[in-house]
Amino acid sequence: MNDHTSIQKIRIVLVGLGTVNIGVLKILIEKKVIIAKNYNLEIHVMGVADSSGIAVKENGYTYEELIHLKSNGNKVNQLEGYLSGVSIEQITNHIKADVLIDGSPVNLKTGNPGLQAIRNALDKGWSVVSANKAPLVLAYDELHQLAKKHSGKLAYSATVCGGLPVINILQRDLQATNLIGFKGIFNATTNFILEALEKDGSFDDAVKEAQRLGAAETDPSLDIDGYDTANKLYIIMKSFTEFSGTISDIQIEGIRAITSEDIKQAAIQNKRIKLLAVAEKKADTWSLLVRPTKVEASSFIGNCDGWEMGIELQTDYYEELSMKIYEEDPITTSAAVVRDLINISKKSF
Amino acid sequence: MNDHTSIQKIRIVLVGLGTVNIGVLKILIEKKVIIAKNYNLEIHVMGVADSSGIAVKENGYTYEELIHLKSNGNKVNQLEGYLSGVSIEQITNHIKADVLIDGSPVNLKTGNPGLQAIRNALDKGWSVVSANKAPLVLAYDELHQLAKKHSGKLAYSATVCGGLPVINILQRDLQATNLIGFKGIFNATTNFILEALEKDGSFDDAVKEAQRLGAAETDPSLDIDGYDTANKLYIIMKSFTEFSGTISDIQIEGIRAITSEDIKQAAIQNKRIKLLAVAEKKADTWSLLVRPTKVEASSFIGNCDGWEMGIELQTDYYEELSMKIYEEDPITTSAAVVRDLINISKKSF
């Protein structure tokens, strides 16, 4: 807590103005004084992009005007500073900043607009905080090399289990430790659906309820078919092991075929069915899979309920380390973005 | 991972040559290559102190010779470089180093020799990694001010729940977050004893078994009477909140009065008795207590068994974050010291 040094001004650009980045702005309002006092940081929003285009402003936007814009159902093209005809990815050419925050939608085909926006930011020597898994899944090595080349930082703790600091713990607390394996529940929507099935609900009703609560997408197949879980498994592997494979090295099976009857049968054996991500070290390679699995009802993983996500790590020195988070409110993911922003800012600019 | 920069030589001094620091040396042997490759660090042991005195050596001791000394039942006064008549705390006057590691015994009356050795190291601008709670409990503010004044670092993640990175998560992952409260099981020995009582064992037998396994001290009262748990609660409060009180602000009750009968009565209600540390925010103050408490058997805390320690945090943004570690082998605490050493070294020297 450096009370005596002068305040650092961090200039940010927001790509995406959906739940994650609006949450970030709300936290920046609520914690403005704390962020200034405890970390000597002042965060200025120099530019913003959404599906309608980009807007930039030399003195920055207030957090409030961006939240106001969105809550009125408007888009970036209604903002002062809107630049017509400029693609989202090119926002980095129109303003000077220190950090780009990618809160744009997951696009697993091209990764864009997030991927290209991140590339452009790193190319300019900016740092990047990403809440978007797609660019990391499609170009993990490339983006890390770019960051290294231009001395930028790349943080993405929000991409795995929202606020649960899995990536941070692996990289900063388990140094010099060998990972033996882990298993986890990385997708709260499927966990909620499985719990609804346990309560004798139908699969379709559970999906609809998750959608109504804002947790599941209109097309929930990313969650249900296991791809979201697999993406997180991949990001963990790349972040902490020498794993050099691709996402296609993960065997993936979702929960579409699970019935209430399967769950009743499991309950008779004191088991529950969970969609697990599992990594096991096998000599010099890894077995990686995403699969609905029967687990002991009384185990740590068996006790991850509904909106919880969790992971159980086996390592050489730390024996068994387990952690979980209950997050019904997506503000948790925004808080993870803010922690990354503070962490990379306080040491670098 | 800075593969291309030259290796950093970190000079350390070990205060205490018991389980913790011998474990540190074993890890430094096993992970020498990884520590060099991934963190560009080479760790040199310039001096060592135990109850027999201090020894220093200009070119450093090998990890192996110190382990060998100890496994042969010898003490520091048998080492080349032994300085007769010098007190442990003065080791900092006889050698140049970067980091002092305090793995000396907990002494809650004076904090020494650890407290004075830490003071002397910080005064010289060294950094300190402590696995010893006493200096922090007795002089938290003073030691942090000293570290700041001389630009040293002070890390102590091993003091709370061994390898569970509670302190790190609070300080580095929950920034700009308001803590609402937490409860935890911070002492594995008492947790083991309570579980033995559940299995109809006697209190005395359980204590003896914990002692036989090397977990409980010859005088286990620090554990059993709740003081060890209270010390950890205090360190957490100081590390993450504005709490300005002392250890005497914690109400402490140990487990000596718990009987098998109490536990059976609790079981009838599907509850278990655990020695909890509880912090609750009350307006501008905190309610802090250590007390045997009935908890739901199916809850996260109720499921922390035997050699596990765990914590359940309530915050404004992260809703509920729970984590636990199973550690029967004290190597976990040594691994936490090594992680602190790597973390403070890779950024500073």
XYZ file of C-alpha atoms in Angstrom, chain A residues 5 25 35 46 52 72 74 105 115 143 167 179 190 201-202 213-214 219 232 246 256 263 304 310 343 347:
26
model
C 3.844 7.856 -4.156
C -17.448 -0.238 -14.689
C -8.339 1.552 -5.779
C -10.180 6.059 -23.293
C -22.145 -1.049 -33.352
C -30.882 3.053 -21.865
C -28.145 2.357 -26.579
C -18.450 -12.599 -26.949
C -8.438 -12.175 -30.909
C -0.449 -14.256 -27.810
C -4.903 -19.623 -12.876
C 1.030 -31.323 -10.928
C -24.465 -27.645 -16.541
C -37.136 -31.690 -13.387
C -36.932 -32.156 -17.133
C -31.578 -16.486 -14.871
C -29.167 -15.189 -17.483
C -27.789 -21.385 -27.687
C -11.160 -24.008 -19.457
C -4.491 -28.508 -28.930
C -27.330 -34.161 -23.254
C -29.222 -39.877 -11.665
C -20.204 -28.802 -5.560
C -14.648 -26.161 -8.160
C -2.248 -6.777 -10.597
C 3.879 -3.268 -11.145
